[in-house]
Coordinates of C-alpha atoms in Angstrom, one line a residue:
X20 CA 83.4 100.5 137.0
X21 CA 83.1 97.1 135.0
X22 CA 84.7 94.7 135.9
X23 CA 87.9 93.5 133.5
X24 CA 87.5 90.5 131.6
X25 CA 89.4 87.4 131.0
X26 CA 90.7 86.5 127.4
X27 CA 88.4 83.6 127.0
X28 CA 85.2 85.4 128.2
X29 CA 86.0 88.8 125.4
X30 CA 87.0 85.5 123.1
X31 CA 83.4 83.9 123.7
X32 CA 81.6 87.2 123.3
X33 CA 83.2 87.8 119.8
X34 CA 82.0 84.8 118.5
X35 CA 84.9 82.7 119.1
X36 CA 84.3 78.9 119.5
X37 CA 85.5 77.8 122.9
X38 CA 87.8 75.1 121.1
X39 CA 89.3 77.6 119.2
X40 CA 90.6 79.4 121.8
X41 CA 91.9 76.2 124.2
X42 CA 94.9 77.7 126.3
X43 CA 96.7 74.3 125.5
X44 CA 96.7 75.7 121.1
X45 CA 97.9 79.2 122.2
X46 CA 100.2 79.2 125.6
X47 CA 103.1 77.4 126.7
X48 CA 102.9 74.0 129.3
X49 CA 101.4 75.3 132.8
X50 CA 99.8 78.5 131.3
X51 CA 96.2 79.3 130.9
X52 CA 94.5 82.1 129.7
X53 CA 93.7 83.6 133.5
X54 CA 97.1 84.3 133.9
X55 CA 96.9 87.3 131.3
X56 CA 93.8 89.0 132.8
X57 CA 94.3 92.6 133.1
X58 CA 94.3 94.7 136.1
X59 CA 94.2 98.0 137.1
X60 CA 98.1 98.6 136.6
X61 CA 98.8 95.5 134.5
X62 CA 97.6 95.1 130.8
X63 CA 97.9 92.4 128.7
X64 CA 96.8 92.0 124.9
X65 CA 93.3 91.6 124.2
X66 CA 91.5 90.1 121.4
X67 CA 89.1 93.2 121.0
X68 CA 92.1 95.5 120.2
X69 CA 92.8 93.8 117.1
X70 CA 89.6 94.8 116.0
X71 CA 91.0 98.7 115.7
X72 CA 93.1 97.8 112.6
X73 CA 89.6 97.9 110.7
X74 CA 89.2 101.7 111.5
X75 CA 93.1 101.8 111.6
X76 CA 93.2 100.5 107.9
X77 CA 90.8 102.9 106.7
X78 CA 92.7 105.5 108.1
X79 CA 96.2 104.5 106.6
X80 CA 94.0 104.1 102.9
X81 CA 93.2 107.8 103.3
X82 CA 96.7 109.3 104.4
X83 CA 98.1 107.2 101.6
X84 CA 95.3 108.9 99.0
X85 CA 96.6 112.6 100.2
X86 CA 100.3 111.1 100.3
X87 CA 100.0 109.7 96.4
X88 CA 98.2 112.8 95.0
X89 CA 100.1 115.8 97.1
X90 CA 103.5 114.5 97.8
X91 CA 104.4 111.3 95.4
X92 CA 102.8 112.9 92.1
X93 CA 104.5 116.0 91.7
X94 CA 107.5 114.5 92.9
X95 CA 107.4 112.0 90.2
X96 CA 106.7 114.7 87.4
X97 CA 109.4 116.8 88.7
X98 CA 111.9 113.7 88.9
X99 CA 111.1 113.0 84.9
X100 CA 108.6 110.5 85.5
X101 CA 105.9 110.3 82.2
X102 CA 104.0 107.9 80.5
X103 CA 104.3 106.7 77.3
X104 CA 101.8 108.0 74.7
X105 CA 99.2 105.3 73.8
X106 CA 97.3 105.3 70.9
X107 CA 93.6 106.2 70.9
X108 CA 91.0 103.5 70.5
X109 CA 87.9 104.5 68.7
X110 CA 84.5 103.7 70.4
X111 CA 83.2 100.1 69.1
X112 CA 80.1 98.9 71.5
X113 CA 80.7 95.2 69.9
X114 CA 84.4 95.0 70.4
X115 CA 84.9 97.1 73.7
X116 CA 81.4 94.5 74.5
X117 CA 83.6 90.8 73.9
X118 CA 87.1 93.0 75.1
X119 CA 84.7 93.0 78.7
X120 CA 82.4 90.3 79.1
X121 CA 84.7 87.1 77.3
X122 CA 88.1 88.4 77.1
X123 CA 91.0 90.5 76.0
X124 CA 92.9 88.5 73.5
X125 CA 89.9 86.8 71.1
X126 CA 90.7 83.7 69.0
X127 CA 91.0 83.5 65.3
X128 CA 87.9 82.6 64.2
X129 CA 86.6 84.8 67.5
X130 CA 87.9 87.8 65.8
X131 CA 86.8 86.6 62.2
X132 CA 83.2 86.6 64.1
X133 CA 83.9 90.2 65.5
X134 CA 84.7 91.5 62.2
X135 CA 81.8 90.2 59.9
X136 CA 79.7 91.8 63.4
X137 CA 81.7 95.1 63.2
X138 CA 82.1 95.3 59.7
X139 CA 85.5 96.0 59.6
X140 CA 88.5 94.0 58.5
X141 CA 90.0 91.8 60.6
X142 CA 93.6 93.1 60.8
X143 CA 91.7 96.2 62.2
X144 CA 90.1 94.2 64.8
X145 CA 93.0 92.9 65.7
X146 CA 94.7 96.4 66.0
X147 CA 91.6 97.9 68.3
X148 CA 92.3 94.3 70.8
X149 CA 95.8 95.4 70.3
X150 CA 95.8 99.1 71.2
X151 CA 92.6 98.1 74.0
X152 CA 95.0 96.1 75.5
X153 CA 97.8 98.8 75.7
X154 CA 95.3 101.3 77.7
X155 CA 94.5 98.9 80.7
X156 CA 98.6 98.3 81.3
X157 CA 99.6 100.2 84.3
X158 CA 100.7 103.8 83.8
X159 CA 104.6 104.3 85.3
X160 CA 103.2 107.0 87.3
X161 CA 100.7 104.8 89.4
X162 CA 103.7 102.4 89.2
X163 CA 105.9 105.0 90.8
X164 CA 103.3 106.6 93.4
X165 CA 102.6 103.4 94.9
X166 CA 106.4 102.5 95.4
X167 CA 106.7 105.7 97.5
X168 CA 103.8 105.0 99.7
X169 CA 105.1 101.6 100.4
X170 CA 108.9 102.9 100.8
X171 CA 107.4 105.9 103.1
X172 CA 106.0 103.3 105.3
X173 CA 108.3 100.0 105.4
X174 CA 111.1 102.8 105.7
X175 CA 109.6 104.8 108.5
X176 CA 108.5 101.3 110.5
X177 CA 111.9 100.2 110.2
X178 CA 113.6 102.8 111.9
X179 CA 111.1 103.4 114.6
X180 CA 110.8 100.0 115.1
X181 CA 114.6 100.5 115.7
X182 CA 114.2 103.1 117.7
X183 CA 111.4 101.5 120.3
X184 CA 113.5 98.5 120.9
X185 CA 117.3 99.7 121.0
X186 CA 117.0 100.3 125.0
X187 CA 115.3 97.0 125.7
X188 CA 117.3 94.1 126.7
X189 CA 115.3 91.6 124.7
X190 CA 116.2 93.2 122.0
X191 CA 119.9 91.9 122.4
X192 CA 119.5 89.2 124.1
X193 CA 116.4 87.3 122.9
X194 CA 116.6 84.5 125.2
X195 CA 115.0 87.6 127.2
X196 CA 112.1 87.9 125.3
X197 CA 111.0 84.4 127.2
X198 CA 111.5 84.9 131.1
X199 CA 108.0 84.4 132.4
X200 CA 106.5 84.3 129.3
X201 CA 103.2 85.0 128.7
X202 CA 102.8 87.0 131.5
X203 CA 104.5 90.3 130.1
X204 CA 102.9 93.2 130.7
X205 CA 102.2 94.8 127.4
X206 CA 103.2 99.0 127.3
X207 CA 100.6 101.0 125.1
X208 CA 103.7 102.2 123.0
X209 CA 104.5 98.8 121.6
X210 CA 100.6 97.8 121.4
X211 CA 100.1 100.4 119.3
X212 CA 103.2 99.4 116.8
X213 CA 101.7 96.1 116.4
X214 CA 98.3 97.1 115.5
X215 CA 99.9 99.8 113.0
X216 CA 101.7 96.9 111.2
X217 CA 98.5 94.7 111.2
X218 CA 96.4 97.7 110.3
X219 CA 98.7 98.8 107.0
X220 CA 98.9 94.8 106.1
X221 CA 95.0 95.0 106.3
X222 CA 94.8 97.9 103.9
X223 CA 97.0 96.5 101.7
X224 CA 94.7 93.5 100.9
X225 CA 91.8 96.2 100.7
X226 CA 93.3 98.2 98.1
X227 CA 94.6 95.5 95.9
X228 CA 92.2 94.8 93.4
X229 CA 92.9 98.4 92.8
X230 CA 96.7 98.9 92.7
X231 CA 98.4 97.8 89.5
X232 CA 98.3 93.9 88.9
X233 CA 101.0 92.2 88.6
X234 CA 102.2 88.5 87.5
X235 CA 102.5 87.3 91.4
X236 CA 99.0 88.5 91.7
X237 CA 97.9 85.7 94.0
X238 CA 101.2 85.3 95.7
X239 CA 100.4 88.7 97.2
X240 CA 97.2 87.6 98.6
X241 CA 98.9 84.5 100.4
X242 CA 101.7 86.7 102.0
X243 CA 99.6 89.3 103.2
X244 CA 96.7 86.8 104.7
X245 CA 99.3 84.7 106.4
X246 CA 101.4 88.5 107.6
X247 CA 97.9 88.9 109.0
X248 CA 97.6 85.4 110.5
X249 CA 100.7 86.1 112.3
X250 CA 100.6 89.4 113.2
X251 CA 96.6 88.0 115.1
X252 CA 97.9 84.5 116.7
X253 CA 101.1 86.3 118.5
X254 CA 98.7 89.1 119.7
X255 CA 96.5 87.3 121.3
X256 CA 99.0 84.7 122.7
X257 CA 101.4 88.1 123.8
X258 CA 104.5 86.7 121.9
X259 CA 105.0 91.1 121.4
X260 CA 108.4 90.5 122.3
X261 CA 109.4 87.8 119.7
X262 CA 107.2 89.4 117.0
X263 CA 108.3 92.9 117.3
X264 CA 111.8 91.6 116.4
X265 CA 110.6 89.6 113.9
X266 CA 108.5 92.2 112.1
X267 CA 112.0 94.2 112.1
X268 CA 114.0 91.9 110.6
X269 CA 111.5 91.9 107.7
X270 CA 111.4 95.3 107.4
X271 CA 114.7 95.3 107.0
X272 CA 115.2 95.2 103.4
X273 CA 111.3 95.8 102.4
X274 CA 112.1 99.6 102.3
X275 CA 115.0 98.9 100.4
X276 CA 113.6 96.9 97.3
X277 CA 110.6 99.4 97.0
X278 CA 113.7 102.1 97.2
X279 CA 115.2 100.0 93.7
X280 CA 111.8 99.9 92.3
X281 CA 111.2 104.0 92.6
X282 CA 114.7 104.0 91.0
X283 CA 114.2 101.8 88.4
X284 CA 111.3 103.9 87.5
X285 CA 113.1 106.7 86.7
X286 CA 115.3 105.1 84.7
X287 CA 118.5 105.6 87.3
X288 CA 119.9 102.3 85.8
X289 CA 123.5 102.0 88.0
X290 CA 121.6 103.1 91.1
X291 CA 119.2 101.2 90.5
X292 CA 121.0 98.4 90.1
X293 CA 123.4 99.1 93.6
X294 CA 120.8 99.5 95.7
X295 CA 119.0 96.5 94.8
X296 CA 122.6 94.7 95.2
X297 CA 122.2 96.5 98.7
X298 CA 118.4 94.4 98.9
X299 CA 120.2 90.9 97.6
X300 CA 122.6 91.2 101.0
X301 CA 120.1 92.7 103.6
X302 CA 117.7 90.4 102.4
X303 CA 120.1 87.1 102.8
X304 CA 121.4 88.3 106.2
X305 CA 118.2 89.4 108.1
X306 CA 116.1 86.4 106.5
X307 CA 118.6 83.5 105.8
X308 CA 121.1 84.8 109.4
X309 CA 119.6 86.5 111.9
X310 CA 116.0 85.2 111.5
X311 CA 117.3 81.6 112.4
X312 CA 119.4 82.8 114.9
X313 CA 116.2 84.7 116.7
X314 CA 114.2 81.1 116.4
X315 CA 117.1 79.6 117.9
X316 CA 117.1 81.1 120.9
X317 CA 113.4 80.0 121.4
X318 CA 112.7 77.7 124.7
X319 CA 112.6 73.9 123.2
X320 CA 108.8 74.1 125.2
X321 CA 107.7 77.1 122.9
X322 CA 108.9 75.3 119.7
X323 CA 107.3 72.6 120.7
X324 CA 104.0 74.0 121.1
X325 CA 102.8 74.9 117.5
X326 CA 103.4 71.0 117.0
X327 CA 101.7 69.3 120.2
X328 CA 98.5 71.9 119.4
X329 CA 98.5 70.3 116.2
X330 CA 98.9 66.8 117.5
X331 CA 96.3 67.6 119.6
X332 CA 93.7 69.3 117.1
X333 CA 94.0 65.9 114.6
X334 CA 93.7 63.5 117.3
X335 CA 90.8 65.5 118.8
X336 CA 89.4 65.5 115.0
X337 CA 90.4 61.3 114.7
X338 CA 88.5 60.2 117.9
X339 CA 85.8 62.4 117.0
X340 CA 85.6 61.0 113.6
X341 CA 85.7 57.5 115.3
X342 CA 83.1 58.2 117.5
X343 CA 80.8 59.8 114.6
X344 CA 81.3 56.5 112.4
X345 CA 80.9 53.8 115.4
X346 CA 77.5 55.1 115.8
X347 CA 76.3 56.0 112.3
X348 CA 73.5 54.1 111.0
X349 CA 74.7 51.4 108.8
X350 CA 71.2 51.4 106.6
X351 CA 72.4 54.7 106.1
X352 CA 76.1 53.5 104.3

């Protein structure tokens, strides 16, 4: 039988820098990263498990494949949901070239260009730019689909997040989640929550260059990257506790909205408009209340942390700098 490893040796072995993974950036005053090396009967969280969300995001990309084409389509077509008729473009290999390769809305004397090329007047051009346009919006259907698959799963995490942590007494007291923190023994049940939530937030970024575009494009990037960032950094530092409760306030109202979005959809106007009413409150309670009140009840040495390690990393960075420019070459300057 192998022997099992420290955090800093499975670290080192996936490519880690060793300053990266400095106990004094990750764990509390007094703690090092020995102190969460796994026994026979004890387990901790380790680095290499975050590595299953990769197989674990495929996975999830799959299910929610079969779940948008078996379950979510025909139950859109047999709530009413359709999409509008759009009117046909005919084939143009100059036009449907430009609408491609320089862009969807040409200017004036761009489409004057196009027209003397295509031989066709230039109200018609713009008309074909027009109607091209109109096909690449998102269909309500793929609208609606992916609204279920994101309410199926933000409302089943909810409530079995809910369900996992009603019998623990961190979960009502959180000044629990810290007693002889980091050395919590992690249970697979709870392990395996965690890497489901980092696993979906993976497959989320995967599959959106293909989901339907919206304005906040970008914004969507950011908050899933930095869900991501999160969901690693309290892994591997086995803050579970605090980010399991975390993780369920935010998924608090996220089922909710995606719930007003499916109605709105359908065109259920006064519903829709309740239960997003419903969102406005959840949302302001479990993000602007309770959220605080969790962070609160943080040791002063745990909020602390975040902002000695970065203390730390720029005066590391200064010296070093320092030390770089006091023995440059100054023929070099």
């Amino acid at each position: 039988m192998q022997p099992l490893l420290s955090v800093p040796t499975i670290l080192t072995r996936m490519g880690v820098s060793e300053g990266f993974w400095h106990h004094e950036y990750w764990l509390p005053p007094g703690a090092i990263w020995e102190d969460l090396k796994e026994s026979a009967d004890v387990h901790y969280p380790q680095p290499q498990h975050l590595l299953l969300c990769i197989p674990g995001a495929l996975l999830l990309i799959f299910v929610r494949f079969i779940f948008e084409r078996t379950v979510a389509l025909p139950l859109g077509r047999a709530l009413g949901v359709s999409d509008k008729q759009r009117p046909k473009v005919q084939t143009n290999v100059t036009l449907e070239g430009f609408y491609i390769l320089l862009g969807k809305t040409p200017k004036k004397e761009e489409l004057v260009s196009l027209a003397k090329k295509s031989d066709l007047p230039v109200r018609n051009v713009e008309t074909w730019f027009r109607h091209r346009r109109a096909q690449d919006h998102p269909r309500l259907m793929k609208k609606f689909c992916e609204a279920s698959w994101r309410f199926t799963f933000y409302f089943t995490s909810f409530f079995s997040g809910l369900a996992l942590l009603y019998d623990k007494p961190w979960f009502w007291d959180h000044t629990v989640c810290w007693l002889k923190f980091p050395q919590q023994p992690l249970s697979p049940v709870l392990g395996s929550f965690y890497l489901l939530e980092l696993s979906f937030y993976c497959s989320l970024v995967a599959t959106l260059p293909f989901d339907v575009k919206r304005k906040d494009f970008k914004e969507q990037i950011i908050h899933h990257i930095a869900t991501i960032t999160l969901i690693f950094v309290s892994y591997c530092a086995n803050m579970i506790r605090f980010g399991m409760i975390v993780m369920l306030v935010h998924d608090a109202s996220d089922y909710i909205l995606e719930l007003a979005k499916i109605l709105h959809y359908l065109k259920w106007k006064r519903v829709c408009e309740t239960v997003f009413n419903v969102f406005a409150v959840v949302f302001i309670i479990s993000r602007l209340v309770i959220f605080p009140l969790i962070k609160d009840k943080m040791p002063e040495v745990t909020l602390k942390r975040v902002t000695g390690a970065k203390e730390r990393i720029w005066q590391r960075t200064k010296n070093n700098t320092g030390l770089a420019a006091k023995h440059q070459d100054p023929g070099s300057l």
